[in-house]
Amino acid sequence: GLALVWLTRRQRAGKWLTTLGASALLLLGYGAVSGRLLATLERRHAPAADVSAAAAGRVRWVVVLGGGSSADAGLPAVMRLSEGSLARLVEGVHLQRQLPGSRLLLSGGSVFGSAPDAETMRALAVGLGVDPSTLDLDPVSPDTETQAEVVRARLGAEEFYLVTSASHMPRSLALFRKAGTNPLPAPTHFITQKNRGVAPWSFFPSSGGLRSAEV
């Protein structure tokens, strides 16, 4: 639209396109539509609550899927993990501590020059006090489909908790089940959350609304 306005004589078409683009950006910034759609996706599976009683002695693995990390060696691991990866790792460690004798499988390779998620998550997990001998890594898989194949090769049909972002869980479960694995959903990193009342900033568009649309 801006190109038409500034570089051509098609002023009316350029103004219409610019107006439509600005309106769409404003609408997404409020999150009225994208937020509701994302919430529907995220709430398909409830978070894993107290799993110790139901899964003790039966589930021996917690698989954590990486969600991005930086290769900046000048920063500690906690700052190199993306928000999604950090939330997933914390939930994975939380679940493992409820399951005596269980192991953590950290999965995620390098994509477009980033650091392997698995190795960055391992560094932080050890820093948080996780016994290194209870950690297994898949630092190669570049995507969820490959991660599912790796887990199939290592765990077979054994049950395990699958930890990933809530919005990513439906797709992950489909791919892991297609690969022949037996995952139990443990979603985390819920972007859409309910609050009581209305805050003053609720009346203004924000980056949070755009973020919901991006996911």
Coordinates of N, CA and C in Angstrom, one line a residue:
G1 N 0.8 -1.2 0.0 CA 0.0 0.0 0.0 C 0.8 1.3 0.0
L2 N 1.9 1.3 0.8 CA 2.8 2.5 0.9 C 3.5 2.6 -0.4
A3 N 3.9 1.5 -1.0 CA 4.6 1.6 -2.3 C 3.7 2.2 -3.4
L4 N 2.4 1.8 -3.4 CA 1.5 2.4 -4.3 C 1.3 3.9 -4.1
V5 N 1.2 4.3 -2.8 CA 1.0 5.7 -2.5 C 2.1 6.5 -2.9
W6 N 3.4 6.1 -2.6 CA 4.5 6.9 -2.8 C 5.2 6.8 -4.2
L7 N 5.0 5.6 -4.8 CA 5.8 5.3 -6.0 C 5.0 5.2 -7.3
T8 N 3.6 5.3 -7.1 CA 2.8 5.2 -8.3 C 1.7 6.2 -8.2
R9 N 0.8 6.2 -9.3 CA -0.3 7.1 -9.3 C -1.6 6.5 -8.8
R10 N -1.5 5.2 -8.4 CA -2.6 4.5 -7.9 C -2.9 4.8 -6.4
Q11 N -3.2 6.0 -6.2 CA -3.4 6.5 -4.8 C -4.5 5.9 -4.1
R12 N -5.7 5.7 -4.8 CA -6.8 5.1 -4.1 C -6.5 3.7 -3.6
A13 N -6.0 2.9 -4.5 CA -5.6 1.5 -4.2 C -4.6 1.4 -3.0
G14 N -3.6 2.4 -3.1 CA -2.6 2.4 -2.0 C -3.2 2.8 -0.7
K15 N -4.1 3.7 -0.7 CA -4.7 4.1 0.6 C -5.6 3.0 1.2
W16 N -6.3 2.3 0.3 CA -7.1 1.2 0.8 C -6.3 0.1 1.4
L17 N -5.2 -0.3 0.7 CA -4.3 -1.3 1.2 C -3.7 -0.9 2.5
T18 N -3.2 0.3 2.6 CA -2.6 0.8 3.8 C -3.6 0.8 5.0
T19 N -4.8 1.2 4.7 CA -5.9 1.3 5.7 C -6.2 -0.1 6.2
L20 N -6.3 -1.1 5.3 CA -6.6 -2.5 5.6 C -5.5 -3.1 6.5
G21 N -4.2 -2.8 6.1 CA -3.1 -3.3 6.8 C -3.0 -2.8 8.2
A22 N -3.3 -1.4 8.3 CA -3.2 -0.8 9.7 C -4.4 -1.3 10.5
S23 N -5.5 -1.5 9.9 CA -6.7 -2.1 10.7 C -6.4 -3.5 11.2
A24 N -5.9 -4.3 10.3 CA -5.5 -5.7 10.7 C -4.5 -5.7 11.8
L25 N -3.5 -4.8 11.7 CA -2.5 -4.8 12.8 C -3.1 -4.3 14.1
L26 N -4.0 -3.3 14.1 CA -4.7 -2.9 15.3 C -5.6 -4.0 15.9
L27 N -6.3 -4.7 15.0 CA -7.2 -5.7 15.5 C -6.4 -6.9 16.2
L28 N -5.3 -7.3 15.5 CA -4.4 -8.3 16.1 C -3.8 -7.8 17.4
G29 N -3.5 -6.5 17.5 CA -2.9 -6.0 18.7 C -3.8 -6.1 19.9
Y30 N -5.1 -6.1 19.7 CA -6.0 -6.2 20.8 C -6.1 -7.7 21.2
G31 N -5.8 -8.6 20.3 CA -5.8 -10.0 20.7 C -7.2 -10.6 20.8
A32 N -8.3 -9.9 20.4 CA -9.6 -10.4 20.6 C -9.9 -11.7 19.8
V33 N -9.3 -11.7 18.6 CA -9.5 -12.9 17.8 C -8.4 -13.9 18.0
S34 N -7.2 -13.5 17.8 CA -6.0 -14.4 17.9 C -5.9 -15.0 19.3
G35 N -6.2 -14.2 20.4 CA -6.2 -14.8 21.7 C -7.1 -15.9 22.0
R36 N -8.4 -15.7 21.5 CA -9.4 -16.8 21.7 C -9.0 -18.0 20.9
L37 N -8.5 -17.8 19.7 CA -8.1 -19.0 18.9 C -7.0 -19.7 19.5
L38 N -6.0 -19.0 20.0 CA -4.8 -19.6 20.7 C -5.2 -20.3 22.0
A39 N -6.2 -19.7 22.7 CA -6.6 -20.3 24.0 C -7.3 -21.7 23.7
T40 N -8.1 -21.7 22.6 CA -8.7 -23.0 22.2 C -7.7 -24.1 21.9
L41 N -6.6 -23.7 21.3 CA -5.5 -24.6 21.0 C -4.7 -25.0 22.3
E42 N -4.5 -24.1 23.1 CA -3.7 -24.3 24.3 C -4.4 -25.2 25.3
R43 N -5.7 -25.0 25.4 CA -6.5 -25.7 26.5 C -7.0 -27.1 26.1
R44 N -6.5 -27.7 25.0 CA -6.9 -29.0 24.6 C -6.4 -30.1 25.6
H45 N -5.3 -29.7 26.3 CA -4.7 -30.7 27.2 C -4.3 -29.9 28.5
A46 N -4.8 -30.4 29.6 CA -4.5 -29.8 30.9 C -3.1 -30.1 31.4
P47 N -2.5 -29.1 32.1 CA -1.2 -29.4 32.7 C -1.1 -30.6 33.5
A48 N 0.0 -31.3 33.6 CA 0.2 -32.5 34.4 C 0.3 -32.0 35.9
A49 N -0.6 -32.5 36.7 CA -0.7 -32.0 38.1 C 0.3 -32.9 38.9
D50 N -0.2 -33.4 40.1 CA 0.6 -34.3 40.9 C 0.7 -35.6 40.3
V51 N 1.8 -35.9 39.6 CA 1.9 -37.2 38.9 C 2.5 -38.3 39.7
S52 N 3.0 -38.1 40.8 CA 3.8 -39.1 41.5 C 3.0 -40.3 41.9
A53 N 1.8 -40.2 42.3 CA 0.9 -41.3 42.8 C 0.5 -42.2 41.6
A54 N 0.1 -41.5 40.5 CA -0.4 -42.2 39.4 C 0.7 -42.9 38.5
A55 N 1.8 -42.2 38.5 CA 2.9 -42.7 37.5 C 4.1 -43.3 38.2
A56 N 4.2 -43.3 39.5 CA 5.4 -43.8 40.1 C 5.5 -45.3 39.8
G57 N 6.7 -45.6 39.4 CA 7.1 -47.0 39.0 C 6.6 -47.4 37.6
R58 N 5.8 -46.5 37.0 CA 5.2 -46.9 35.7 C 5.8 -46.0 34.6
V59 N 6.0 -44.7 34.9 CA 6.6 -43.8 33.9 C 8.1 -43.5 34.3
R60 N 9.0 -43.8 33.4 CA 10.4 -43.7 33.8 C 11.1 -42.6 33.0
W61 N 10.4 -42.0 32.1 CA 11.0 -41.0 31.2 C 10.2 -39.7 31.1
V62 N 10.9 -38.6 31.1 CA 10.3 -37.3 30.8 C 11.1 -36.7 29.6
V63 N 10.4 -36.5 28.5 CA 11.0 -36.0 27.3 C 10.6 -34.5 27.1
V64 N 11.7 -33.7 27.0 CA 11.5 -32.2 26.9 C 11.9 -31.8 25.5
L65 N 11.0 -31.2 24.7 CA 11.3 -30.7 23.4 C 11.8 -29.2 23.5
G66 N 13.0 -29.0 22.9 CA 13.5 -27.6 22.9 C 12.7 -26.7 22.0
G67 N 12.7 -25.4 22.4 CA 12.0 -24.4 21.6 C 12.8 -23.2 21.2
G68 N 14.1 -23.5 21.0 CA 15.0 -22.4 20.6 C 16.0 -22.0 21.6
S69 N 17.2 -21.7 21.2 CA 18.3 -21.2 22.1 C 19.3 -20.4 21.3
S70 N 20.0 -19.6 21.9 CA 21.0 -18.7 21.3 C 22.4 -19.4 21.4
A71 N 23.3 -19.1 20.4 CA 24.6 -19.6 20.4 C 25.6 -18.7 21.1
D72 N 25.1 -17.6 21.7 CA 26.0 -16.6 22.3 C 26.7 -17.2 23.5
A73 N 28.0 -17.5 23.3 CA 28.7 -18.2 24.4 C 29.1 -17.2 25.5
G74 N 28.9 -15.9 25.3 CA 29.1 -14.9 26.4 C 28.0 -14.8 27.4
L75 N 26.9 -15.6 27.2 CA 25.8 -15.5 28.1 C 25.6 -16.9 28.8
P76 N 25.2 -16.9 30.1 CA 24.9 -18.2 30.8 C 23.7 -18.9 30.1
A77 N 23.6 -20.1 30.4 CA 22.5 -21.0 29.7 C 21.1 -20.4 30.0
V78 N 20.9 -19.9 31.2 CA 19.5 -19.5 31.5 C 19.1 -18.3 30.6
M79 N 20.1 -17.5 30.1 CA 19.8 -16.4 29.3 C 19.8 -16.8 27.8
R80 N 20.4 -17.9 27.5 CA 20.5 -18.3 26.1 C 19.3 -19.1 25.6
L81 N 18.5 -19.7 26.6 CA 17.3 -20.4 26.2 C 16.2 -19.4 25.9
S82 N 15.4 -19.7 24.9 CA 14.2 -18.9 24.6 C 13.2 -19.1 25.8
E83 N 12.2 -18.2 25.8 CA 11.2 -18.3 26.9 C 10.5 -19.6 26.8
G84 N 10.2 -20.1 25.6 CA 9.6 -21.4 25.5 C 10.4 -22.6 26.0
S85 N 11.7 -22.6 25.7 CA 12.7 -23.6 26.1 C 12.8 -23.6 27.6
L86 N 12.9 -22.4 28.2 CA 13.1 -22.3 29.6 C 11.9 -22.9 30.4
A87 N 10.7 -22.5 29.9 CA 9.5 -23.0 30.6 C 9.4 -24.5 30.4
R88 N 9.8 -25.1 29.3 CA 9.7 -26.5 29.1 C 10.7 -27.2 30.0
L89 N 11.9 -26.7 30.1 CA 12.9 -27.4 30.9 C 12.5 -27.4 32.4
V90 N 12.0 -26.2 32.9 CA 11.6 -26.1 34.3 C 10.5 -27.2 34.5
E91 N 9.5 -27.3 33.6 CA 8.5 -28.2 33.8 C 9.0 -29.7 33.8
G92 N 10.0 -29.9 32.9 CA 10.5 -31.3 32.8 C 11.3 -31.6 34.1
V93 N 12.0 -30.7 34.6 CA 12.7 -31.0 35.9 C 11.7 -31.2 37.0
H94 N 10.7 -30.4 37.0 CA 9.6 -30.5 38.0 C 9.0 -31.9 38.0
L95 N 8.7 -32.4 36.8 CA 8.1 -33.7 36.7 C 9.1 -34.8 37.1
Q96 N 10.3 -34.7 36.7 CA 11.3 -35.7 37.0 C 11.5 -35.9 38.5
R97 N 11.4 -34.8 39.2 CA 11.6 -34.8 40.6 C 10.4 -35.5 41.3
Q98 N 9.3 -35.6 40.6 CA 8.1 -36.3 41.2 C 8.1 -37.8 40.9
L99 N 9.0 -38.2 40.0 CA 9.1 -39.6 39.6 C 10.4 -40.2 39.9
P100 N 10.6 -40.8 41.1 CA 11.8 -41.3 41.5 C 12.4 -42.3 40.5
G101 N 13.7 -42.2 40.2 CA 14.3 -43.1 39.3 C 14.1 -42.8 37.8
S102 N 13.4 -41.7 37.5 CA 13.1 -41.3 36.1 C 14.3 -40.6 35.5
R103 N 14.3 -40.5 34.2 CA 15.3 -39.8 33.4 C 14.7 -38.7 32.5
L104 N 15.6 -37.7 32.3 CA 15.2 -36.7 31.4 C 15.8 -36.8 30.0
L105 N 15.0 -36.8 29.0 CA 15.6 -36.8 27.6 C 15.3 -35.4 27.0
L106 N 16.4 -34.7 26.8 CA 16.4 -33.3 26.3 C 16.6 -33.4 24.8
S107 N 15.7 -32.8 24.1 CA 15.7 -33.0 22.6 C 15.7 -31.7 21.9
G108 N 16.6 -31.5 20.9 CA 16.6 -30.3 20.1 C 17.9 -30.0 19.5
G109 N 18.0 -29.9 18.2 CA 19.3 -29.7 17.5 C 19.5 -28.2 17.2
S110 N 20.5 -28.0 16.4 CA 20.8 -26.6 16.0 C 20.1 -26.3 14.7
V111 N 19.4 -25.1 14.6 CA 18.7 -24.7 13.5 C 19.1 -23.3 13.1
F112 N 19.6 -23.2 11.8 CA 20.0 -21.9 11.3 C 21.1 -21.2 12.2
G113 N 22.0 -22.0 12.6 CA 23.1 -21.4 13.4 C 22.9 -21.3 14.8
S114 N 21.8 -21.6 15.4 CA 21.5 -21.5 16.8 C 22.3 -22.6 17.5
A115 N 22.4 -22.6 18.8 CA 23.0 -23.6 19.6 C 22.0 -24.8 19.7
P116 N 22.5 -26.0 19.8 CA 21.6 -27.2 20.0 C 20.8 -27.0 21.3
D117 N 19.5 -27.0 21.2 CA 18.7 -26.8 22.4 C 19.0 -27.8 23.5
A118 N 19.3 -29.0 23.1 CA 19.5 -30.1 24.1 C 20.7 -29.8 25.0
E119 N 21.8 -29.3 24.3 CA 23.0 -29.0 25.1 C 22.8 -27.8 26.0
T120 N 22.1 -26.8 25.5 CA 21.9 -25.6 26.4 C 21.0 -26.0 27.6
M121 N 19.9 -26.8 27.3 CA 19.1 -27.2 28.4 C 19.8 -28.1 29.4
R122 N 20.7 -28.9 28.9 CA 21.5 -29.7 29.8 C 22.3 -28.9 30.7
A123 N 23.0 -27.9 30.2 CA 23.9 -27.0 31.0 C 23.1 -26.4 32.1
L124 N 21.9 -25.9 31.8 CA 21.0 -25.2 32.8 C 20.5 -26.3 33.8
A125 N 20.1 -27.4 33.3 CA 19.6 -28.5 34.2 C 20.6 -28.9 35.3
V126 N 21.8 -29.1 34.8 CA 22.9 -29.4 35.8 C 23.1 -28.3 36.8
G127 N 23.0 -27.0 36.3 CA 23.2 -25.9 37.1 C 22.1 -25.8 38.2
L128 N 20.9 -26.4 37.8 CA 19.8 -26.3 38.8 C 19.8 -27.5 39.7
G129 N 20.8 -28.4 39.6 CA 21.0 -29.5 40.6 C 20.5 -30.8 40.1
V130 N 20.2 -30.9 38.8 CA 19.8 -32.2 38.2 C 21.1 -33.1 38.1
D131 N 21.0 -34.4 38.5 CA 22.1 -35.3 38.4 C 22.4 -35.5 36.9
P132 N 23.6 -35.2 36.5 CA 24.0 -35.4 35.1 C 23.8 -36.9 34.6
S133 N 23.9 -37.8 35.5 CA 23.7 -39.2 35.1 C 22.3 -39.6 34.8
T134 N 21.3 -38.7 35.1 CA 19.9 -38.9 34.8 C 19.5 -38.2 33.5
L135 N 20.4 -37.7 32.8 CA 20.1 -36.9 31.6 C 20.6 -37.6 30.3
D136 N 19.7 -37.6 29.3 CA 20.0 -38.1 28.0 C 19.7 -37.0 27.0
L137 N 20.5 -37.0 25.9 CA 20.4 -35.9 25.0 C 20.1 -36.4 23.6
D138 N 19.4 -35.6 22.9 CA 19.2 -35.7 21.4 C 19.5 -34.3 20.9
P139 N 20.8 -34.0 20.6 CA 21.2 -32.7 20.2 C 21.3 -32.5 18.7
V140 N 20.6 -33.4 17.9 CA 20.7 -33.5 16.5 C 19.4 -33.1 15.8
S141 N 18.2 -33.6 16.4 CA 17.0 -33.4 15.7 C 16.6 -32.0 15.4
P142 N 16.3 -31.6 14.2 CA 16.0 -30.2 13.8 C 14.5 -29.9 13.9
D143 N 13.6 -30.9 14.0 CA 12.2 -30.6 14.0 C 11.5 -31.7 14.9
T144 N 10.2 -31.5 15.1 CA 9.4 -32.4 15.9 C 9.3 -33.7 15.3
E145 N 9.1 -33.8 14.0 CA 9.0 -35.1 13.4 C 10.2 -36.0 13.6
T146 N 11.4 -35.4 13.5 CA 12.6 -36.2 13.7 C 12.8 -36.5 15.2
Q147 N 12.4 -35.6 16.1 CA 12.4 -35.9 17.5 C 11.6 -37.1 17.9
A148 N 10.4 -37.2 17.2 CA 9.6 -38.3 17.5 C 10.2 -39.6 17.1
E149 N 10.9 -39.6 15.9 CA 11.6 -40.8 15.5 C 12.7 -41.2 16.4
V150 N 13.5 -40.2 16.9 CA 14.5 -40.5 17.9 C 14.0 -41.1 19.1
V151 N 12.9 -40.6 19.6 CA 12.3 -41.1 20.9 C 11.8 -42.5 20.6
R152 N 11.2 -42.8 19.5 CA 10.8 -44.1 19.2 C 11.9 -45.1 19.2
A153 N 13.0 -44.7 18.6 CA 14.2 -45.6 18.6 C 14.8 -45.9 20.0
R154 N 14.6 -44.9 20.9 CA 15.2 -45.1 22.2 C 14.2 -45.7 23.3
L155 N 13.0 -45.3 23.2 CA 12.0 -45.7 24.2 C 11.0 -46.8 23.7
G156 N 10.9 -47.0 22.4 CA 9.9 -47.9 21.9 C 8.5 -47.5 22.3
A157 N 7.7 -48.4 22.8 CA 6.3 -48.1 23.1 C 6.2 -47.8 24.6
E158 N 7.3 -47.5 25.3 CA 7.2 -47.2 26.7 C 6.5 -45.8 26.9
E159 N 5.7 -45.7 28.0 CA 5.1 -44.5 28.3 C 6.1 -43.4 28.8
F160 N 5.8 -42.2 28.5 CA 6.7 -41.1 28.9 C 5.9 -39.8 28.9
Y161 N 6.3 -38.9 29.8 CA 5.7 -37.5 29.8 C 6.4 -36.7 28.7
L162 N 5.5 -36.1 27.8 CA 6.0 -35.2 26.8 C 5.8 -33.8 27.2
V163 N 6.9 -33.0 27.3 CA 6.8 -31.6 27.7 C 7.1 -30.7 26.5
T164 N 6.2 -29.9 26.2 CA 6.4 -28.8 25.2 C 5.4 -27.7 25.5
S165 N 5.5 -26.6 24.7 CA 4.5 -25.5 24.9 C 3.1 -25.9 24.6
A166 N 2.2 -25.4 25.3 CA 0.8 -25.8 25.2 C 0.3 -25.6 23.8
S167 N 0.7 -24.6 23.1 CA 0.2 -24.4 21.7 C 0.8 -25.4 20.7
H168 N 1.9 -26.0 21.1 CA 2.7 -26.9 20.3 C 2.2 -28.4 20.6
M169 N 1.5 -28.6 21.7 CA 1.2 -29.9 22.2 C 0.3 -30.7 21.2
P170 N -0.8 -30.2 20.7 CA -1.6 -31.0 19.8 C -0.8 -31.6 18.6
R171 N 0.0 -30.7 18.0 CA 0.8 -31.2 16.8 C 1.8 -32.2 17.3
S172 N 2.5 -31.9 18.4 CA 3.5 -32.8 18.9 C 2.9 -34.2 19.2
L173 N 1.8 -34.3 19.9 CA 1.2 -35.5 20.2 C 0.8 -36.3 18.9
A174 N 0.3 -35.6 17.9 CA 0.0 -36.3 16.7 C 1.2 -36.9 16.0
L175 N 2.3 -36.2 16.0 CA 3.5 -36.7 15.4 C 4.1 -37.8 16.2
F176 N 4.1 -37.7 17.5 CA 4.7 -38.8 18.3 C 3.9 -40.0 18.3
R177 N 2.6 -39.9 18.3 CA 1.7 -41.1 18.2 C 1.8 -41.7 16.8
K178 N 2.0 -40.9 15.8 CA 2.2 -41.4 14.4 C 3.5 -42.2 14.3
A179 N 4.5 -41.8 15.1 CA 5.8 -42.5 15.1 C 5.7 -43.8 15.9
G180 N 4.6 -44.0 16.6 CA 4.5 -45.3 17.3 C 4.9 -45.2 18.8
T181 N 5.0 -43.9 19.3 CA 5.4 -43.8 20.7 C 4.1 -43.6 21.6
N182 N 4.3 -43.6 22.9 CA 3.2 -43.6 23.8 C 3.3 -42.4 24.8
P183 N 3.1 -41.1 24.3 CA 3.3 -40.0 25.1 C 2.1 -39.6 26.0
L184 N 2.5 -39.1 27.2 CA 1.5 -38.5 28.1 C 1.7 -37.0 28.1
P185 N 0.6 -36.2 27.7 CA 0.8 -34.8 27.5 C 1.1 -34.0 28.9
A186 N 2.1 -33.2 28.8 CA 2.5 -32.3 30.0 C 2.8 -30.9 29.4
P187 N 1.7 -30.2 29.0 CA 1.9 -28.9 28.4 C 2.4 -27.9 29.4
T188 N 3.1 -26.9 28.9 CA 3.5 -25.8 29.7 C 3.6 -24.5 28.8
H189 N 4.1 -23.4 29.4 CA 4.3 -22.2 28.6 C 3.0 -21.8 28.0
F190 N 2.0 -21.6 28.8 CA 0.7 -21.1 28.4 C 0.7 -19.6 28.1
I191 N 0.5 -19.2 26.9 CA 0.6 -17.7 26.6 C -0.7 -17.0 27.0
T192 N -1.8 -17.7 26.7 CA -3.1 -17.1 27.1 C -3.5 -17.5 28.5
Q193 N -3.7 -16.5 29.3 CA -4.0 -16.8 30.7 C -5.2 -15.9 31.2
K194 N -6.0 -16.4 32.1 CA -7.2 -15.6 32.5 C -6.9 -14.8 33.7
N195 N -7.3 -13.6 33.7 CA -7.2 -12.7 34.9 C -8.6 -12.2 35.3
R196 N -8.7 -11.9 36.6 CA -10.0 -11.3 37.1 C -9.9 -9.8 36.8
G197 N -11.1 -9.3 36.5 CA -11.2 -7.8 36.3 C -10.5 -7.4 34.9
V198 N -10.5 -6.1 34.7 CA -10.0 -5.5 33.5 C -8.9 -4.5 33.9
A199 N -7.8 -4.6 33.3 CA -6.7 -3.7 33.6 C -6.8 -2.5 32.6
P200 N -6.2 -1.3 33.0 CA -6.3 -0.2 32.1 C -5.7 -0.4 30.8
W201 N -4.6 -1.2 30.7 CA -4.0 -1.5 29.4 C -4.7 -2.4 28.6
S202 N -5.8 -3.0 29.1 CA -6.6 -3.9 28.3 C -7.3 -3.1 27.2
F203 N -7.4 -1.8 27.3 CA -8.2 -1.0 26.3 C -7.2 -0.5 25.2
F204 N -6.0 -1.0 25.2 CA -5.1 -0.6 24.2 C -4.4 -1.8 23.5
P205 N -4.1 -1.7 22.2 CA -3.4 -2.8 21.5 C -2.0 -2.9 22.1
S206 N -1.5 -4.1 22.1 CA -0.2 -4.4 22.7 C 0.6 -5.4 21.9
S207 N 1.8 -5.6 22.2 CA 2.7 -6.6 21.6 C 2.2 -8.0 22.0
G208 N 1.5 -8.1 23.2 CA 1.0 -9.4 23.6 C 0.0 -9.9 22.7
G209 N -0.9 -9.0 22.2 CA -1.9 -9.5 21.2 C -1.3 -9.9 19.9
L210 N -0.3 -9.2 19.5 CA 0.5 -9.6 18.3 C 1.2 -10.9 18.5
R211 N 1.7 -11.1 19.7 CA 2.4 -12.4 20.0 C 1.4 -13.6 19.9
S212 N 0.2 -13.4 20.3 CA -0.8 -14.5 20.2 C -1.1 -14.8 18.8
A213 N -1.1 -13.8 17.9 CA -1.3 -14.0 16.5 C -0.2 -14.7 15.9
E214 N 1.0 -14.3 16.3 CA 2.3 -15.0 15.8 C 2.3 -16.4 16.1
V215 N 2.0 -16.8 17.3 CA 2.0 -18.3 17.7 C 0.9 -19.0 16.9

